Amino acid sequence: MARKEIAKRRWKTGCIRMKKVGIMLSILLSLTAFTAHASSVYKWTDENGVTHFGDRQPAGKKSETVDVRSGTIESPGAADRSTPQERVDALDKAAAEQTEKKEMTRQEEALVKQRQKNCEVAQDNLKTINTHARIKVTEEGKQRYLTPEEIENKKEEFRKIVQRDCNV
């Protein structure tokens, strides 16, 4: 029986000690939270553009109070700030615009390449048509020679293509 009584006393003493420790920790934590909330942190930028933080408001400088718990700044313009969702939407919009610009750039590059190819082909065709007196073409499976009028029309067509696509 003596062992049981000793064990009960130790357990009771341990519980009382734990309660005391728990109460002391609770008081200590609440005081820490209160003092952390009660102190102010100030944010300001110096003449070199460097941002500083301090527990005292700087003399002769415009400063903002920073809420240490939330990380937000309390300043006159704080009400005009956008919400996180608005910032996300703005970032999404900027990303979409950038993607669209890249796509337009790709399309413009493809157009430039196509015009360069058209230019080369038109120059080769113009050279061929100028150096050969007779030009043979295949139409509907039959071959024939172009008439002088058709040759002049083709020359004019190739000149327009060269003028349009070679001056990019």
PDB file of C-alpha atoms in Angstrom:
ATOM      1  CA  MET A   1       0.000   0.000   0.000  1.00  0.00           C
ATOM      2  CA  ALA A   2       2.794   2.343   0.668  1.00  0.00           C
ATOM      3  CA  ARG A   3       3.844   2.192  -2.942  1.00  0.00           C
ATOM      4  CA  LYS A   4       0.381   3.171  -4.148  1.00  0.00           C
ATOM      5  CA  GLU A   5       0.263   6.177  -1.839  1.00  0.00           C
ATOM      6  CA  ILE A   6       3.710   7.318  -2.915  1.00  0.00           C
ATOM      7  CA  ALA A   7       2.702   6.965  -6.561  1.00  0.00           C
ATOM      8  CA  LYS A   8      -0.499   8.966  -5.952  1.00  0.00           C
ATOM      9  CA  ARG A   9       1.423  11.763  -4.238  1.00  0.00           C
ATOM     10  CA  ARG A  10       3.988  11.910  -7.038  1.00  0.00           C
ATOM     11  CA  TRP A  11       1.245  11.955  -9.637  1.00  0.00           C
ATOM     12  CA  LYS A  12      -0.664  14.666  -7.759  1.00  0.00           C
ATOM     13  CA  THR A  13       2.510  16.723  -7.280  1.00  0.00           C
ATOM     14  CA  GLY A  14       3.371  16.287 -10.960  1.00  0.00           C
ATOM     15  CA  CYS A  15      -0.107  17.439 -12.007  1.00  0.00           C
ATOM     16  CA  ILE A  16       0.117  20.501  -9.809  1.00  0.00           C
ATOM     17  CA  ARG A  17       3.544  21.330 -11.220  1.00  0.00           C
ATOM     18  CA  MET A  18       2.266  20.852 -14.773  1.00  0.00           C
ATOM     19  CA  LYS A  19      -0.687  23.140 -14.065  1.00  0.00           C
ATOM     20  CA  LYS A  20       1.651  25.791 -12.689  1.00  0.00           C
ATOM     21  CA  VAL A  21       3.948  25.483 -15.705  1.00  0.00           C
ATOM     22  CA  GLY A  22       0.964  25.666 -18.053  1.00  0.00           C
ATOM     23  CA  ILE A  23      -0.388  28.784 -16.372  1.00  0.00           C
ATOM     24  CA  MET A  24       3.026  30.446 -16.422  1.00  0.00           C
ATOM     25  CA  LEU A  25       3.490  29.636 -20.131  1.00  0.00           C
ATOM     26  CA  SER A  26       0.041  31.006 -20.945  1.00  0.00           C
ATOM     27  CA  ILE A  27       0.770  34.252 -19.126  1.00  0.00           C
ATOM     28  CA  LEU A  28       4.182  34.541 -20.752  1.00  0.00           C
ATOM     29  CA  LEU A  29       2.788  33.953 -24.257  1.00  0.00           C
ATOM     30  CA  SER A  30      -0.040  36.426 -23.794  1.00  0.00           C
ATOM     31  CA  LEU A  31       2.392  39.092 -22.546  1.00  0.00           C
ATOM     32  CA  THR A  32       4.717  38.431 -25.485  1.00  0.00           C
ATOM     33  CA  ALA A  33       1.860  38.733 -27.949  1.00  0.00           C
ATOM     34  CA  PHE A  34       0.635  41.894 -26.253  1.00  0.00           C
ATOM     35  CA  THR A  35       4.061  43.555 -26.308  1.00  0.00           C
ATOM     36  CA  ALA A  36       4.656  42.514 -29.916  1.00  0.00           C
ATOM     37  CA  HIS A  37       1.344  44.017 -30.917  1.00  0.00           C
ATOM     38  CA  ALA A  38       1.862  47.129 -28.841  1.00  0.00           C
ATOM     39  CA  SER A  39       5.230  47.984 -30.426  1.00  0.00           C
ATOM     40  CA  SER A  40       5.256  49.816 -33.733  1.00  0.00           C
ATOM     41  CA  VAL A  41       7.520  49.240 -36.680  1.00  0.00           C
ATOM     42  CA  TYR A  42       8.134  52.069 -39.093  1.00  0.00           C
ATOM     43  CA  LYS A  43       9.169  51.874 -42.731  1.00  0.00           C
ATOM     44  CA  TRP A  44      10.832  54.713 -44.657  1.00  0.00           C
ATOM     45  CA  THR A  45      13.038  55.278 -47.683  1.00  0.00           C
ATOM     46  CA  ASP A  46      16.166  57.418 -47.469  1.00  0.00           C
ATOM     47  CA  GLU A  47      17.497  59.851 -50.086  1.00  0.00           C
ATOM     48  CA  ASN A  48      19.472  57.020 -51.757  1.00  0.00           C
ATOM     49  CA  GLY A  49      16.329  54.969 -52.294  1.00  0.00           C
ATOM     50  CA  VAL A  50      17.182  52.405 -49.582  1.00  0.00           C
ATOM     51  CA  THR A  51      14.190  51.149 -47.562  1.00  0.00           C
ATOM     52  CA  HIS A  52      14.680  51.032 -43.777  1.00  0.00           C
ATOM     53  CA  PHE A  53      12.656  49.535 -40.937  1.00  0.00           C
ATOM     54  CA  GLY A  54      12.865  50.631 -37.305  1.00  0.00           C
ATOM     55  CA  ASP A  55      11.030  50.764 -34.005  1.00  0.00           C
ATOM     56  CA  ARG A  56      11.274  54.566 -33.806  1.00  0.00           C
ATOM     57  CA  GLN A  57       9.823  57.025 -36.259  1.00  0.00           C
ATOM     58  CA  PRO A  58      12.669  58.795 -38.094  1.00  0.00           C
ATOM     59  CA  ALA A  59      13.024  62.531 -37.536  1.00  0.00           C
ATOM     60  CA  GLY A  60      12.242  64.644 -40.571  1.00  0.00           C
ATOM     61  CA  LYS A  61      11.315  61.664 -42.772  1.00  0.00           C
ATOM     62  CA  LYS A  62       7.955  60.519 -44.028  1.00  0.00           C
ATOM     63  CA  SER A  63       7.315  57.013 -42.701  1.00  0.00           C
ATOM     64  CA  GLU A  64       4.616  54.365 -42.737  1.00  0.00           C
ATOM     65  CA  THR A  65       3.529  52.132 -39.847  1.00  0.00           C
ATOM     66  CA  VAL A  66       3.893  48.420 -40.589  1.00  0.00           C
ATOM     67  CA  ASP A  67       1.534  45.924 -38.953  1.00  0.00           C
ATOM     68  CA  VAL A  68       4.013  43.266 -37.801  1.00  0.00           C
ATOM     69  CA  ARG A  69       1.411  40.553 -37.415  1.00  0.00           C
ATOM     70  CA  SER A  70      -0.017  40.776 -40.937  1.00  0.00           C
ATOM     71  CA  GLY A  71       2.891  42.369 -42.769  1.00  0.00           C
ATOM     72  CA  THR A  72       0.698  45.144 -44.125  1.00  0.00           C
ATOM     73  CA  ILE A  73       1.520  48.824 -44.187  1.00  0.00           C
ATOM     74  CA  GLU A  74      -0.824  51.351 -42.689  1.00  0.00           C
ATOM     75  CA  SER A  75      -0.559  54.485 -44.743  1.00  0.00           C
ATOM     76  CA  PRO A  76      -2.991  57.038 -46.123  1.00  0.00           C
ATOM     77  CA  GLY A  77      -3.019  55.299 -49.515  1.00  0.00           C
ATOM     78  CA  ALA A  78      -3.552  51.814 -48.066  1.00  0.00           C
ATOM     79  CA  ALA A  79      -7.279  51.896 -48.854  1.00  0.00           C
ATOM     80  CA  ASP A  80      -6.475  52.331 -52.561  1.00  0.00           C
ATOM     81  CA  ARG A  81      -4.471  49.097 -52.744  1.00  0.00           C
ATOM     82  CA  SER A  82      -5.733  46.212 -54.784  1.00  0.00           C
ATOM     83  CA  THR A  83      -6.814  42.925 -53.270  1.00  0.00           C
ATOM     84  CA  PRO A  84      -4.764  39.760 -53.788  1.00  0.00           C
ATOM     85  CA  GLN A  85      -7.337  38.520 -56.299  1.00  0.00           C
ATOM     86  CA  GLU A  86      -7.090  41.774 -58.260  1.00  0.00           C
ATOM     87  CA  ARG A  87      -3.293  41.419 -58.320  1.00  0.00           C
ATOM     88  CA  VAL A  88      -3.609  37.807 -59.545  1.00  0.00           C
ATOM     89  CA  ASP A  89      -6.065  38.923 -62.235  1.00  0.00           C
ATOM     90  CA  ALA A  90      -3.666  41.694 -63.300  1.00  0.00           C
ATOM     91  CA  LEU A  91      -0.787  39.212 -63.506  1.00  0.00           C
ATOM     92  CA  ASP A  92      -2.929  36.801 -65.543  1.00  0.00           C
ATOM     93  CA  LYS A  93      -3.902  39.616 -67.894  1.00  0.00           C
ATOM     94  CA  ALA A  94      -0.267  40.700 -68.300  1.00  0.00           C
ATOM     95  CA  ALA A  95       0.779  37.099 -69.017  1.00  0.00           C
ATOM     96  CA  ALA A  96      -2.000  36.743 -71.618  1.00  0.00           C
ATOM     97  CA  GLU A  97      -0.935  39.995 -73.297  1.00  0.00           C
ATOM     98  CA  GLN A  98       2.684  38.864 -73.366  1.00  0.00           C
ATOM     99  CA  THR A  99       1.686  35.507 -74.891  1.00  0.00           C
ATOM    100  CA  GLU A 100      -0.386  37.337 -77.497  1.00  0.00           C
ATOM    101  CA  LYS A 101       2.575  39.586 -78.360  1.00  0.00           C
ATOM    102  CA  LYS A 102       4.819  36.542 -78.753  1.00  0.00           C
ATOM    103  CA  GLU A 103       2.244  34.924 -81.026  1.00  0.00           C
ATOM    104  CA  MET A 104       1.997  38.097 -83.120  1.00  0.00           C
ATOM    105  CA  THR A 105       5.782  38.206 -83.343  1.00  0.00           C
ATOM    106  CA  ARG A 106       5.832  34.584 -84.533  1.00  0.00           C
ATOM    107  CA  GLN A 107       3.176  35.357 -87.141  1.00  0.00           C
ATOM    108  CA  GLU A 108       5.087  38.420 -88.312  1.00  0.00           C
ATOM    109  CA  GLU A 109       8.297  36.380 -88.566  1.00  0.00           C
ATOM    110  CA  ALA A 110       6.473  33.722 -90.601  1.00  0.00           C
ATOM    111  CA  LEU A 111       5.075  36.428 -92.874  1.00  0.00           C
ATOM    112  CA  VAL A 112       8.542  37.937 -93.408  1.00  0.00           C
ATOM    113  CA  LYS A 113       9.975  34.502 -94.235  1.00  0.00           C
ATOM    114  CA  GLN A 114       7.123  33.824 -96.664  1.00  0.00           C
ATOM    115  CA  ARG A 115       7.672  37.181 -98.369  1.00  0.00           C
ATOM    116  CA  GLN A 116      11.405  36.480 -98.685  1.00  0.00           C
ATOM    117  CA  LYS A 117      10.608  33.126-100.300  1.00  0.00           C
ATOM    118  CA  ASN A 118       8.081  34.784-102.630  1.00  0.00           C
ATOM    119  CA  CYS A 119      10.715  37.381-103.522  1.00  0.00           C
ATOM    120  CA  GLU A 120      13.307  34.742-104.400  1.00  0.00           C
ATOM    121  CA  VAL A 121      10.851  32.739-106.511  1.00  0.00           C
ATOM    122  CA  ALA A 122       9.577  35.848-108.315  1.00  0.00           C
ATOM    123  CA  GLN A 123      13.156  37.009-109.034  1.00  0.00           C
ATOM    124  CA  ASP A 124      14.061  33.564-110.419  1.00  0.00           C
ATOM    125  CA  ASN A 125      10.899  33.506-112.556  1.00  0.00           C
ATOM    126  CA  LEU A 126      11.585  37.031-113.831  1.00  0.00           C
ATOM    127  CA  LYS A 127      15.152  36.070-114.691  1.00  0.00           C
ATOM    128  CA  THR A 128      13.952  32.952-116.516  1.00  0.00           C
ATOM    129  CA  ILE A 129      11.234  34.787-118.427  1.00  0.00           C
ATOM    130  CA  ASN A 130      13.697  37.526-119.453  1.00  0.00           C
ATOM    131  CA  THR A 131      16.380  35.105-120.676  1.00  0.00           C
ATOM    132  CA  HIS A 132      14.202  32.662-122.635  1.00  0.00           C
ATOM    133  CA  ALA A 133      12.267  33.636-125.734  1.00  0.00           C
ATOM    134  CA  ARG A 134       9.801  30.794-125.507  1.00  0.00           C
ATOM    135  CA  ILE A 135       8.201  29.684-122.257  1.00  0.00           C
ATOM    136  CA  LYS A 136       6.488  26.304-122.063  1.00  0.00           C
ATOM    137  CA  VAL A 137       3.694  25.758-119.514  1.00  0.00           C
ATOM    138  CA  THR A 138       1.570  22.746-118.617  1.00  0.00           C
ATOM    139  CA  GLU A 139      -2.166  23.353-118.285  1.00  0.00           C
ATOM    140  CA  GLU A 140      -4.697  20.581-117.688  1.00  0.00           C
ATOM    141  CA  GLY A 141      -2.109  17.965-118.598  1.00  0.00           C
ATOM    142  CA  LYS A 142      -1.264  19.610-121.946  1.00  0.00           C
ATOM    143  CA  GLN A 143       1.885  21.558-122.718  1.00  0.00           C
ATOM    144  CA  ARG A 144       1.876  24.769-124.686  1.00  0.00           C
ATOM    145  CA  TYR A 145       3.988  27.898-125.238  1.00  0.00           C
ATOM    146  CA  LEU A 146       3.020  31.286-123.815  1.00  0.00           C
ATOM    147  CA  THR A 147       2.138  33.995-126.319  1.00  0.00           C
ATOM    148  CA  PRO A 148       4.153  37.267-126.282  1.00  0.00           C
ATOM    149  CA  GLU A 149       1.225  39.022-124.565  1.00  0.00           C
ATOM    150  CA  GLU A 150       1.060  36.318-121.863  1.00  0.00           C
ATOM    151  CA  ILE A 151       4.837  36.600-121.371  1.00  0.00           C
ATOM    152  CA  GLU A 152       4.516  40.389-120.852  1.00  0.00           C
ATOM    153  CA  ASN A 153       1.636  39.837-118.408  1.00  0.00           C
ATOM    154  CA  LYS A 154       3.732  37.316-116.471  1.00  0.00           C
ATOM    155  CA  LYS A 155       6.724  39.706-116.461  1.00  0.00           C
ATOM    156  CA  GLU A 156       4.529  42.453-115.026  1.00  0.00           C
ATOM    157  CA  GLU A 157       3.069  40.072-112.426  1.00  0.00           C
ATOM    158  CA  PHE A 158       6.585  38.973-111.318  1.00  0.00           C
ATOM    159  CA  ARG A 159       7.785  42.590-111.168  1.00  0.00           C
ATOM    160  CA  LYS A 160       4.878  43.477-108.834  1.00  0.00           C
ATOM    161  CA  ILE A 161       5.693  40.522-106.581  1.00  0.00           C
ATOM    162  CA  VAL A 162       9.377  41.524-106.502  1.00  0.00           C
ATOM    163  CA  GLN A 163       8.442  45.116-105.743  1.00  0.00           C
ATOM    164  CA  ARG A 164       6.021  44.112-102.979  1.00  0.00           C
ATOM    165  CA  ASP A 165       7.976  41.285-101.293  1.00  0.00           C
ATOM    166  CA  CYS A 166      11.611  42.199-101.881  1.00  0.00           C
ATOM    167  CA  ASN A 167      11.384  45.620-100.211  1.00  0.00           C
ATOM    168  CA  VAL A 168      10.486  44.204 -96.755  1.00  0.00           C
TER     169      VAL A 168
END
